[in-house]
PDB file of C-alpha atoms in Angstrom:
ATOM      1  CA  UNK A 100       9.598 -16.569  20.847  1.00 79.00           C
ATOM      2  CA  UNK A 101       8.761 -17.761  24.335  1.00 83.00           C
ATOM      3  CA  UNK A 102       5.980 -20.291  24.902  1.00 86.00           C
ATOM      4  CA  UNK A 103       3.538 -18.768  27.398  1.00 84.00           C
ATOM      5  CA  UNK A 104       0.798 -21.375  27.099  1.00 84.00           C
ATOM      6  CA  UNK A 105       1.603 -22.736  30.587  1.00 84.00           C
ATOM      7  CA  UNK A 106       1.908 -19.340  32.290  1.00 86.00           C
ATOM      8  CA  UNK A 107       1.684 -18.396  35.099  1.00 86.00           C
ATOM      9  CA  UNK A 108       4.039 -21.290  35.824  1.00 85.00           C
ATOM     10  CA  UNK A 109       3.982 -20.719  39.608  1.00 87.00           C
ATOM     11  CA  UNK A 110       0.192 -20.961  39.832  1.00 87.00           C
ATOM     12  CA  UNK A 111      -2.487 -23.613  39.190  1.00 88.00           C
ATOM     13  CA  UNK A 112      -3.817 -21.135  36.620  1.00 92.00           C
ATOM     14  CA  UNK A 113      -0.886 -22.187  34.436  1.00 90.00           C
ATOM     15  CA  UNK A 114      -2.355 -25.676  34.116  1.00 92.00           C
ATOM     16  CA  UNK A 115      -5.785 -24.257  33.277  1.00 94.00           C
ATOM     17  CA  UNK A 116      -4.265 -21.949  30.659  1.00 92.00           C
ATOM     18  CA  UNK A 117      -2.347 -24.833  29.131  1.00 93.00           C
ATOM     19  CA  UNK A 118      -5.538 -26.911  29.022  1.00 95.00           C
ATOM     20  CA  UNK A 119      -7.310 -24.083  27.170  1.00 94.00           C
ATOM     21  CA  UNK A 120      -4.563 -23.976  24.553  1.00 94.00           C
ATOM     22  CA  UNK A 121      -4.791 -27.738  24.108  1.00 96.00           C
ATOM     23  CA  UNK A 122      -8.570 -27.517  23.604  1.00 97.00           C
ATOM     24  CA  UNK A 123      -8.118 -24.579  21.235  1.00 96.00           C
ATOM     25  CA  UNK A 124      -5.584 -26.595  19.227  1.00 97.00           C
ATOM     26  CA  UNK A 125      -8.046 -29.500  18.978  1.00 98.00           C
ATOM     27  CA  UNK A 126     -10.754 -27.141  17.724  1.00 98.00           C
ATOM     28  CA  UNK A 127      -8.355 -25.717  15.156  1.00 97.00           C
ATOM     29  CA  UNK A 128      -7.591 -29.282  14.081  1.00 98.00           C
ATOM     30  CA  UNK A 129     -11.319 -29.811  13.467  1.00 98.00           C
ATOM     31  CA  UNK A 130     -11.214 -26.921  11.001  1.00 98.00           C
ATOM     32  CA  UNK A 131      -7.980 -28.213   9.449  1.00 98.00           C
ATOM     33  CA  UNK A 132      -9.705 -31.557   8.906  1.00 98.00           C
ATOM     34  CA  UNK A 133     -12.600 -29.757   7.259  1.00 98.00           C
ATOM     35  CA  UNK A 134     -10.132 -28.031   4.929  1.00 98.00           C
ATOM     36  CA  UNK A 135      -8.305 -31.284   4.138  1.00 97.00           C
ATOM     37  CA  UNK A 136     -11.618 -32.994   3.286  1.00 97.00           C
ATOM     38  CA  UNK A 137     -12.216 -30.406   0.579  1.00 97.00           C
ATOM     39  CA  UNK A 138     -15.108 -28.634   2.304  1.00 97.00           C
ATOM     40  CA  UNK A 139     -13.232 -25.339   2.173  1.00 98.00           C
ATOM     41  CA  UNK A 140     -11.652 -23.834  -0.952  1.00 98.00           C
ATOM     42  CA  UNK A 141      -8.359 -21.985  -0.618  1.00 98.00           C
ATOM     43  CA  UNK A 142      -7.339 -19.650  -3.441  1.00 98.00           C
ATOM     44  CA  UNK A 143      -3.830 -18.303  -2.988  1.00 97.00           C
ATOM     45  CA  UNK A 144      -2.025 -15.555  -4.879  1.00 95.00           C
ATOM     46  CA  UNK A 145       1.443 -17.073  -4.740  1.00 91.00           C
ATOM     47  CA  UNK A 146       4.392 -15.512  -6.670  1.00 86.00           C
ATOM     48  CA  UNK A 147       3.214 -15.306 -10.309  1.00 87.00           C
ATOM     49  CA  UNK A 148       0.577 -18.011  -9.895  1.00 92.00           C
ATOM     50  CA  UNK A 149      -2.918 -18.433  -8.557  1.00 95.00           C
ATOM     51  CA  UNK A 150      -3.008 -21.691  -6.598  1.00 97.00           C
ATOM     52  CA  UNK A 151      -6.296 -23.341  -5.677  1.00 97.00           C
ATOM     53  CA  UNK A 152      -6.437 -26.034  -3.016  1.00 98.00           C
ATOM     54  CA  UNK A 153      -9.572 -28.069  -2.343  1.00 97.00           C
ATOM     55  CA  UNK A 154      -8.708 -31.139  -0.324  1.00 96.00           C
ATOM     56  CA  UNK A 155      -6.241 -33.205  -2.329  1.00 96.00           C
ATOM     57  CA  UNK A 156      -7.064 -31.342  -5.555  1.00 97.00           C
ATOM     58  CA  UNK A 157      -4.584 -28.580  -6.361  1.00 97.00           C
ATOM     59  CA  UNK A 158      -4.570 -26.340  -9.426  1.00 97.00           C
ATOM     60  CA  UNK A 159      -1.884 -23.848 -10.446  1.00 96.00           C
ATOM     61  CA  UNK A 160      -2.846 -21.121 -12.906  1.00 96.00           C
ATOM     62  CA  UNK A 161      -0.621 -18.330 -14.284  1.00 92.00           C
ATOM     63  CA  UNK A 162      -1.417 -14.724 -13.406  1.00 92.00           C
ATOM     64  CA  UNK A 163       1.442 -12.692 -14.849  1.00 88.00           C
ATOM     65  CA  UNK A 164       1.588 -13.256 -18.606  1.00 84.00           C
ATOM     66  CA  UNK A 165       3.849 -12.028 -21.395  1.00 89.00           C
ATOM     67  CA  UNK A 166       2.284  -8.552 -21.447  1.00 90.00           C
ATOM     68  CA  UNK A 167       2.988  -8.007 -17.767  1.00 90.00           C
ATOM     69  CA  UNK A 168       6.600  -9.156 -18.031  1.00 91.00           C
ATOM     70  CA  UNK A 169       7.255  -7.002 -21.103  1.00 94.00           C
ATOM     71  CA  UNK A 170       5.882  -3.902 -19.353  1.00 94.00           C
ATOM     72  CA  UNK A 171       7.962  -4.640 -16.280  1.00 93.00           C
ATOM     73  CA  UNK A 172      11.125  -5.141 -18.352  1.00 95.00           C
ATOM     74  CA  UNK A 173      10.514  -1.844 -20.189  1.00 96.00           C
ATOM     75  CA  UNK A 174      10.253   0.012 -16.881  1.00 96.00           C
ATOM     76  CA  UNK A 175      13.399  -1.684 -15.621  1.00 96.00           C
ATOM     77  CA  UNK A 176      15.298  -0.724 -18.776  1.00 97.00           C
ATOM     78  CA  UNK A 177      15.080   2.953 -17.782  1.00 97.00           C
ATOM     79  CA  UNK A 178      16.388   2.183 -14.312  1.00 97.00           C
ATOM     80  CA  UNK A 179      19.148   0.031 -15.786  1.00 97.00           C
ATOM     81  CA  UNK A 180      20.198   3.005 -17.889  1.00 97.00           C
ATOM     82  CA  UNK A 181      20.290   5.206 -14.791  1.00 97.00           C
ATOM     83  CA  UNK A 182      22.403   2.754 -12.784  1.00 97.00           C
ATOM     84  CA  UNK A 183      24.752   2.156 -15.711  1.00 96.00           C
ATOM     85  CA  UNK A 184      25.470   5.870 -16.041  1.00 95.00           C
ATOM     86  CA  UNK A 185      25.766   6.223 -12.283  1.00 92.00           C
ATOM     87  CA  UNK A 186      28.281   3.420 -11.694  1.00 93.00           C
ATOM     88  CA  UNK A 187      30.280   3.193 -14.938  1.00 92.00           C
ATOM     89  CA  UNK A 188      32.662   5.570 -16.730  1.00 91.00           C
ATOM     90  CA  UNK A 189      30.651   7.762 -19.154  1.00 89.00           C
ATOM     91  CA  UNK A 190      32.315   6.354 -22.292  1.00 90.00           C
ATOM     92  CA  UNK A 191      31.705   2.760 -21.226  1.00 93.00           C
ATOM     93  CA  UNK A 192      28.127   3.489 -20.140  1.00 94.00           C
ATOM     94  CA  UNK A 193      27.256   5.317 -23.375  1.00 94.00           C
ATOM     95  CA  UNK A 194      28.639   2.469 -25.479  1.00 95.00           C
ATOM     96  CA  UNK A 195      26.559  -0.111 -23.585  1.00 96.00           C
ATOM     97  CA  UNK A 196      23.358   1.946 -23.748  1.00 96.00           C
ATOM     98  CA  UNK A 197      23.773   2.485 -27.505  1.00 96.00           C
ATOM     99  CA  UNK A 198      23.892  -1.297 -27.919  1.00 96.00           C
ATOM    100  CA  UNK A 199      20.633  -1.583 -25.961  1.00 95.00           C
ATOM    101  CA  UNK A 200      18.630   0.876 -28.071  1.00 95.00           C
ATOM    102  CA  UNK A 201      17.829  -1.499 -30.983  1.00 94.00           C
ATOM    103  CA  UNK A 202      16.786  -4.146 -28.449  1.00 94.00           C
ATOM    104  CA  UNK A 203      14.138  -1.995 -26.781  1.00 94.00           C
ATOM    105  CA  UNK A 204      11.137  -3.514 -28.494  1.00 92.00           C
ATOM    106  CA  UNK A 205       7.896  -4.762 -27.005  1.00 91.00           C
ATOM    107  CA  UNK A 206       4.899  -6.461 -28.557  1.00 89.00           C
ATOM    108  CA  UNK A 207       2.785  -5.359 -25.604  1.00 88.00           C
ATOM    109  CA  UNK A 208       3.620  -1.647 -25.844  1.00 93.00           C
ATOM    110  CA  UNK A 209       5.557  -0.822 -29.018  1.00 95.00           C
ATOM    111  CA  UNK A 210       4.825   2.931 -28.817  1.00 96.00           C
ATOM    112  CA  UNK A 211       6.031   3.101 -25.226  1.00 96.00           C
ATOM    113  CA  UNK A 212       9.120   1.075 -26.113  1.00 97.00           C
ATOM    114  CA  UNK A 213       9.933   3.587 -28.867  1.00 96.00           C
ATOM    115  CA  UNK A 214       9.356   6.494 -26.490  1.00 97.00           C
ATOM    116  CA  UNK A 215      11.651   4.964 -23.870  1.00 97.00           C
ATOM    117  CA  UNK A 216      14.349   4.398 -26.491  1.00 97.00           C
ATOM    118  CA  UNK A 217      14.043   8.041 -27.563  1.00 97.00           C
ATOM    119  CA  UNK A 218      14.430   9.285 -23.977  1.00 97.00           C
ATOM    120  CA  UNK A 219      17.475   7.081 -23.381  1.00 97.00           C
ATOM    121  CA  UNK A 220      18.973   8.280 -26.692  1.00 97.00           C
ATOM    122  CA  UNK A 221      18.451  11.892 -25.610  1.00 96.00           C
ATOM    123  CA  UNK A 222      20.142  11.169 -22.299  1.00 96.00           C
ATOM    124  CA  UNK A 223      23.074   9.556 -24.126  1.00 96.00           C
ATOM    125  CA  UNK A 224      23.418  12.643 -26.324  1.00 95.00           C
ATOM    126  CA  UNK A 225      23.435  14.949 -23.294  1.00 93.00           C
ATOM    127  CA  UNK A 226      26.065  12.864 -21.518  1.00 93.00           C
ATOM    128  CA  UNK A 227      28.206  12.699 -24.668  1.00 93.00           C
ATOM    129  CA  UNK A 228      27.925  16.440 -25.227  1.00 92.00           C
ATOM    130  CA  UNK A 229      29.035  17.364 -21.709  1.00 88.00           C
ATOM    131  CA  UNK A 230      31.344  14.350 -21.136  1.00 87.00           C
ATOM    132  CA  UNK A 231      29.784  13.823 -17.720  1.00 88.00           C
ATOM    133  CA  UNK A 232      26.613  12.715 -15.960  1.00 91.00           C
ATOM    134  CA  UNK A 233      24.920  15.466 -13.959  1.00 92.00           C
ATOM    135  CA  UNK A 234      22.041  15.388 -11.510  1.00 93.00           C
ATOM    136  CA  UNK A 235      20.125  17.816 -13.735  1.00 94.00           C
ATOM    137  CA  UNK A 236      20.379  15.431 -16.708  1.00 95.00           C
ATOM    138  CA  UNK A 237      18.948  12.573 -14.629  1.00 95.00           C
ATOM    139  CA  UNK A 238      16.167  14.832 -13.358  1.00 96.00           C
ATOM    140  CA  UNK A 239      15.142  15.746 -16.913  1.00 96.00           C
ATOM    141  CA  UNK A 240      15.256  12.048 -17.862  1.00 97.00           C
ATOM    142  CA  UNK A 241      13.057  11.060 -14.893  1.00 97.00           C
ATOM    143  CA  UNK A 242      10.582  13.884 -15.542  1.00 97.00           C
ATOM    144  CA  UNK A 243      10.193  12.873 -19.188  1.00 97.00           C
ATOM    145  CA  UNK A 244       9.486   9.278 -18.131  1.00 97.00           C
ATOM    146  CA  UNK A 245       6.619  10.097 -15.749  1.00 98.00           C
ATOM    147  CA  UNK A 246       3.812   9.706 -18.337  1.00 97.00           C
ATOM    148  CA  UNK A 247       5.517   6.574 -19.675  1.00 97.00           C
ATOM    149  CA  UNK A 248       5.591   4.999 -16.218  1.00 97.00           C
ATOM    150  CA  UNK A 249       1.944   5.939 -15.676  1.00 97.00           C
ATOM    151  CA  UNK A 250       0.930   4.177 -18.887  1.00 97.00           C
ATOM    152  CA  UNK A 251       3.051   1.111 -18.091  1.00 96.00           C
ATOM    153  CA  UNK A 252       1.403   0.869 -14.665  1.00 94.00           C
ATOM    154  CA  UNK A 253      -2.063   0.984 -16.213  1.00 95.00           C
ATOM    155  CA  UNK A 254      -1.169  -1.694 -18.789  1.00 94.00           C
ATOM    156  CA  UNK A 255       0.364  -3.936 -16.117  1.00 92.00           C
ATOM    157  CA  UNK A 256      -2.586  -3.564 -13.750  1.00 92.00           C
ATOM    158  CA  UNK A 257      -5.051  -4.145 -16.569  1.00 94.00           C
ATOM    159  CA  UNK A 258      -3.265  -7.331 -17.613  1.00 93.00           C
ATOM    160  CA  UNK A 259      -3.083  -8.702 -14.063  1.00 92.00           C
ATOM    161  CA  UNK A 260      -6.671  -7.843 -13.147  1.00 94.00           C
ATOM    162  CA  UNK A 261      -7.988  -9.494 -16.314  1.00 94.00           C
ATOM    163  CA  UNK A 262      -5.878 -12.591 -15.666  1.00 94.00           C
ATOM    164  CA  UNK A 263      -7.039 -12.847 -12.053  1.00 95.00           C
ATOM    165  CA  UNK A 264     -10.687 -12.358 -13.012  1.00 95.00           C
ATOM    166  CA  UNK A 265     -10.467 -14.996 -15.731  1.00 95.00           C
ATOM    167  CA  UNK A 266      -8.770 -17.518 -13.441  1.00 96.00           C
ATOM    168  CA  UNK A 267     -11.238 -16.876 -10.622  1.00 95.00           C
ATOM    169  CA  UNK A 268     -14.103 -17.575 -13.025  1.00 94.00           C
ATOM    170  CA  UNK A 269     -12.469 -20.842 -14.002  1.00 95.00           C
ATOM    171  CA  UNK A 270     -11.715 -21.971 -10.448  1.00 93.00           C
ATOM    172  CA  UNK A 271     -15.142 -21.181  -9.037  1.00 88.00           C
ATOM    173  CA  UNK A 272     -16.773 -23.075 -11.908  1.00 91.00           C
ATOM    174  CA  UNK A 273     -14.450 -26.051 -11.354  1.00 95.00           C
ATOM    175  CA  UNK A 274     -15.278 -26.332  -7.645  1.00 94.00           C
ATOM    176  CA  UNK A 275     -18.798 -26.472  -6.265  1.00 89.00           C
ATOM    177  CA  UNK A 276     -17.838 -24.482  -3.177  1.00 94.00           C
ATOM    178  CA  UNK A 277     -19.768 -21.414  -1.999  1.00 93.00           C
ATOM    179  CA  UNK A 278     -17.900 -18.157  -1.546  1.00 93.00           C
ATOM    180  CA  UNK A 279     -18.830 -18.334   2.144  1.00 92.00           C
ATOM    181  CA  UNK A 280     -16.688 -21.491   2.340  1.00 95.00           C
ATOM    182  CA  UNK A 281     -13.836 -20.012   0.300  1.00 96.00           C
ATOM    183  CA  UNK A 282     -10.811 -18.068   1.466  1.00 97.00           C
ATOM    184  CA  UNK A 283      -8.622 -15.861  -0.696  1.00 97.00           C
ATOM    185  CA  UNK A 284      -5.061 -15.556   0.571  1.00 97.00           C
ATOM    186  CA  UNK A 285      -2.370 -13.206  -0.714  1.00 96.00           C
ATOM    187  CA  UNK A 286       1.141 -14.308   0.186  1.00 93.00           C
ATOM    188  CA  UNK A 287       3.503 -11.491   1.057  1.00 85.00           C
ATOM    189  CA  UNK A 288       6.290 -10.478  -1.279  1.00 70.00           C
ATOM    190  CA  UNK A 289       9.079  -7.923  -1.408  1.00 64.00           C
ATOM    191  CA  UNK A 290       6.820  -5.402  -3.140  1.00 64.00           C
ATOM    192  CA  UNK A 291       3.699  -3.814  -1.735  1.00 61.00           C
ATOM    193  CA  UNK A 292       1.944  -3.955  -5.128  1.00 61.00           C
ATOM    194  CA  UNK A 293       1.839  -7.763  -4.978  1.00 61.00           C
ATOM    195  CA  UNK A 294      -0.334  -7.392  -1.904  1.00 72.00           C
ATOM    196  CA  UNK A 295      -2.650  -4.553  -2.842  1.00 87.00           C
ATOM    197  CA  UNK A 296      -3.753  -5.495  -6.357  1.00 91.00           C
ATOM    198  CA  UNK A 297      -4.669  -9.098  -5.533  1.00 92.00           C
ATOM    199  CA  UNK A 298      -6.475  -8.029  -2.364  1.00 93.00           C
ATOM    200  CA  UNK A 299      -8.517  -5.503  -4.338  1.00 94.00           C
ATOM    201  CA  UNK A 300      -9.504  -8.134  -6.904  1.00 95.00           C
ATOM    202  CA  UNK A 301     -10.362 -10.736  -4.261  1.00 96.00           C
ATOM    203  CA  UNK A 302     -12.396  -8.241  -2.240  1.00 95.00           C
ATOM    204  CA  UNK A 303     -14.321  -7.123  -5.326  1.00 95.00           C
ATOM    205  CA  UNK A 304     -15.014 -10.758  -6.169  1.00 94.00           C
ATOM    206  CA  UNK A 305     -16.376 -11.475  -2.693  1.00 94.00           C
ATOM    207  CA  UNK A 306     -18.415  -8.262  -2.497  1.00 93.00           C
ATOM    208  CA  UNK A 307     -20.212  -9.150  -5.732  1.00 92.00           C
ATOM    209  CA  UNK A 308     -20.887 -12.735  -4.682  1.00 90.00           C
ATOM    210  CA  UNK A 309     -24.526 -13.720  -4.188  1.00 86.00           C
ATOM    211  CA  UNK A 310     -23.833 -16.254  -1.419  1.00 85.00           C
ATOM    212  CA  UNK A 311     -21.692 -14.244   1.001  1.00 83.00           C
ATOM    213  CA  UNK A 312     -23.412 -12.369   3.799  1.00 75.00           C
ATOM    214  CA  UNK A 313     -20.356 -11.954   6.049  1.00 71.00           C
ATOM    215  CA  UNK A 314     -17.854  -9.158   5.672  1.00 79.00           C
ATOM    216  CA  UNK A 315     -15.518  -9.984   2.802  1.00 89.00           C
ATOM    217  CA  UNK A 316     -12.556  -8.991   4.992  1.00 89.00           C
ATOM    218  CA  UNK A 317     -12.937 -12.318   6.782  1.00 91.00           C
ATOM    219  CA  UNK A 318     -12.448 -14.211   3.520  1.00 94.00           C
ATOM    220  CA  UNK A 319      -9.649 -12.094   1.995  1.00 95.00           C
ATOM    221  CA  UNK A 320      -6.342 -12.178   3.852  1.00 94.00           C
ATOM    222  CA  UNK A 321      -2.765 -11.058   3.438  1.00 93.00           C
ATOM    223  CA  UNK A 322      -0.165 -13.441   4.870  1.00 92.00           C
ATOM    224  CA  UNK A 323       3.402 -12.257   5.370  1.00 88.00           C
ATOM    225  CA  UNK A 324       6.258 -14.791   5.252  1.00 87.00           C
ATOM    226  CA  UNK A 325       4.048 -17.645   4.023  1.00 92.00           C
ATOM    227  CA  UNK A 326       5.258 -20.020   1.326  1.00 93.00           C
ATOM    228  CA  UNK A 327       3.127 -23.205   1.311  1.00 96.00           C
ATOM    229  CA  UNK A 328      -0.479 -24.320   1.064  1.00 97.00           C
ATOM    230  CA  UNK A 329      -0.082 -25.715   4.585  1.00 97.00           C
ATOM    231  CA  UNK A 330       0.664 -22.174   5.791  1.00 97.00           C
ATOM    232  CA  UNK A 331      -2.582 -20.963   4.223  1.00 97.00           C
ATOM    233  CA  UNK A 332      -4.544 -23.854   5.763  1.00 98.00           C
ATOM    234  CA  UNK A 333      -3.088 -23.018   9.198  1.00 97.00           C
ATOM    235  CA  UNK A 334      -4.130 -19.386   8.811  1.00 96.00           C
ATOM    236  CA  UNK A 335      -7.668 -20.239   7.716  1.00 97.00           C
ATOM    237  CA  UNK A 336      -8.145 -22.751  10.554  1.00 97.00           C
ATOM    238  CA  UNK A 337      -7.088 -20.034  12.998  1.00 96.00           C
ATOM    239  CA  UNK A 338      -9.512 -17.545  11.421  1.00 95.00           C
ATOM    240  CA  UNK A 339     -12.391 -20.001  11.668  1.00 96.00           C
ATOM    241  CA  UNK A 340     -11.649 -20.916  15.295  1.00 96.00           C
ATOM    242  CA  UNK A 341     -11.217 -17.283  16.347  1.00 94.00           C
ATOM    243  CA  UNK A 342     -14.402 -16.196  14.562  1.00 93.00           C
ATOM    244  CA  UNK A 343     -16.353 -18.887  16.401  1.00 95.00           C
ATOM    245  CA  UNK A 344     -15.006 -17.709  19.784  1.00 94.00           C
ATOM    246  CA  UNK A 345     -15.553 -14.037  18.994  1.00 91.00           C
ATOM    247  CA  UNK A 346     -19.152 -14.571  17.904  1.00 91.00           C
ATOM    248  CA  UNK A 347     -19.906 -16.580  21.046  1.00 93.00           C
ATOM    249  CA  UNK A 348     -18.190 -14.491  23.710  1.00 90.00           C
ATOM    250  CA  UNK A 349     -17.736 -11.014  22.238  1.00 84.00           C
ATOM    251  CA  UNK A 350     -21.036 -10.797  20.393  1.00 83.00           C
ATOM    252  CA  UNK A 351     -19.488 -10.039  17.017  1.00 83.00           C
ATOM    253  CA  UNK A 352     -17.633 -12.317  14.648  1.00 83.00           C
ATOM    254  CA  UNK A 353     -14.787  -9.884  13.984  1.00 82.00           C
ATOM    255  CA  UNK A 354     -14.127  -9.281  17.707  1.00 80.00           C
ATOM    256  CA  UNK A 355     -10.726 -10.994  17.622  1.00 83.00           C
ATOM    257  CA  UNK A 356      -9.630  -9.283  14.422  1.00 77.00           C
ATOM    258  CA  UNK A 357      -7.794  -6.646  16.439  1.00 71.00           C
ATOM    259  CA  UNK A 358      -5.728  -6.472  19.595  1.00 71.00           C
ATOM    260  CA  UNK A 359      -8.275  -7.209  22.332  1.00 71.00           C
ATOM    261  CA  UNK A 360      -6.382  -4.872  24.651  1.00 81.00           C
ATOM    262  CA  UNK A 361      -6.545  -2.015  22.168  1.00 79.00           C
ATOM    263  CA  UNK A 362      -9.758  -0.372  23.416  1.00 76.00           C
ATOM    264  CA  UNK A 363      -8.769  -0.728  27.055  1.00 82.00           C
ATOM    265  CA  UNK A 364      -5.330   0.666  26.254  1.00 85.00           C
ATOM    266  CA  UNK A 365      -6.840   3.860  24.884  1.00 83.00           C
ATOM    267  CA  UNK A 366      -8.455   4.564  28.259  1.00 84.00           C
ATOM    268  CA  UNK A 367      -5.317   3.629  30.199  1.00 87.00           C
ATOM    269  CA  UNK A 368      -3.185   5.879  28.013  1.00 86.00           C
ATOM    270  CA  UNK A 369      -5.401   8.829  28.873  1.00 84.00           C
ATOM    271  CA  UNK A 370      -4.760   8.187  32.579  1.00 86.00           C
ATOM    272  CA  UNK A 371      -1.018   7.544  32.217  1.00 90.00           C
ATOM    273  CA  UNK A 372      -0.429  10.578  30.004  1.00 82.00           C
ATOM    274  CA  UNK A 373      -2.651  13.329  31.413  1.00 73.00           C
ATOM    275  CA  UNK A 374      -3.103  16.385  29.286  1.00 75.00           C
ATOM    276  CA  UNK A 375      -0.549  19.087  30.141  1.00 74.00           C
ATOM    277  CA  UNK A 376      -1.863  22.000  32.114  1.00 71.00           C
ATOM    278  CA  UNK A 377      -2.119  25.282  30.250  1.00 65.00           C
ATOM    279  CA  UNK A 378       0.665  27.668  31.223  1.00 65.00           C
ATOM    280  CA  UNK A 379      -0.377  30.968  32.800  1.00 62.00           C
ATOM    281  CA  UNK A 380       1.400  34.056  31.638  1.00 59.00           C
TER     282      UNK A 380
END
């Protein structure tokens, strides 16, 4: 990425622009210092943990427990069966899947585990009977699993929501920090569900807080490609600096939450792409 902080380079305006960016960086540093002093609480949904950072104090709490991992493994067992039949000779695949059947047990969802085993057994019988794997067989298998997947999703979401709620209660009781001085960050992952569920929980938590008057969207953020607490602190310092500028110069705190050229662009687009004239017959 090019550095445009000193542009336009051929004009004295470049020096003024660079000076602005230096002042902006100093203001962001003021907010970073506030975060490092423990005046702002960062709560981060990071991989399978909830990480809280308040100054030098850092807590790591588990979010995904045994129930979640068992449900996930049960769902994956059906997909493993599909791939095994797809990429291995039928005799070899059937032999391997038969060995799996007694192992498909789950303390979290024993009935679902038994149902999955029954569906895989039925698929094995169909493949054995016809000595081949057909698309129709896989379709029947997938259709039979739909209610199983739905139940596994509910169990997984229920487990994660309860864990997040319990850990949020613990963290907010451990730190004497108002919700208005707290930020809830969801680090991006390879799956969309890791973003949506945590954001929903964090937003609900903020909306029901008694000490937050601002829009909860300011305090709940998704951060793609982040991996450290320092990344979260950098994001929050930027949010705080931008909110201050937006409130002062745009009249609303969320004014820099979108592309500032967006509204103007809508008008320009109308002029650049005029509506086609109706054709006369």
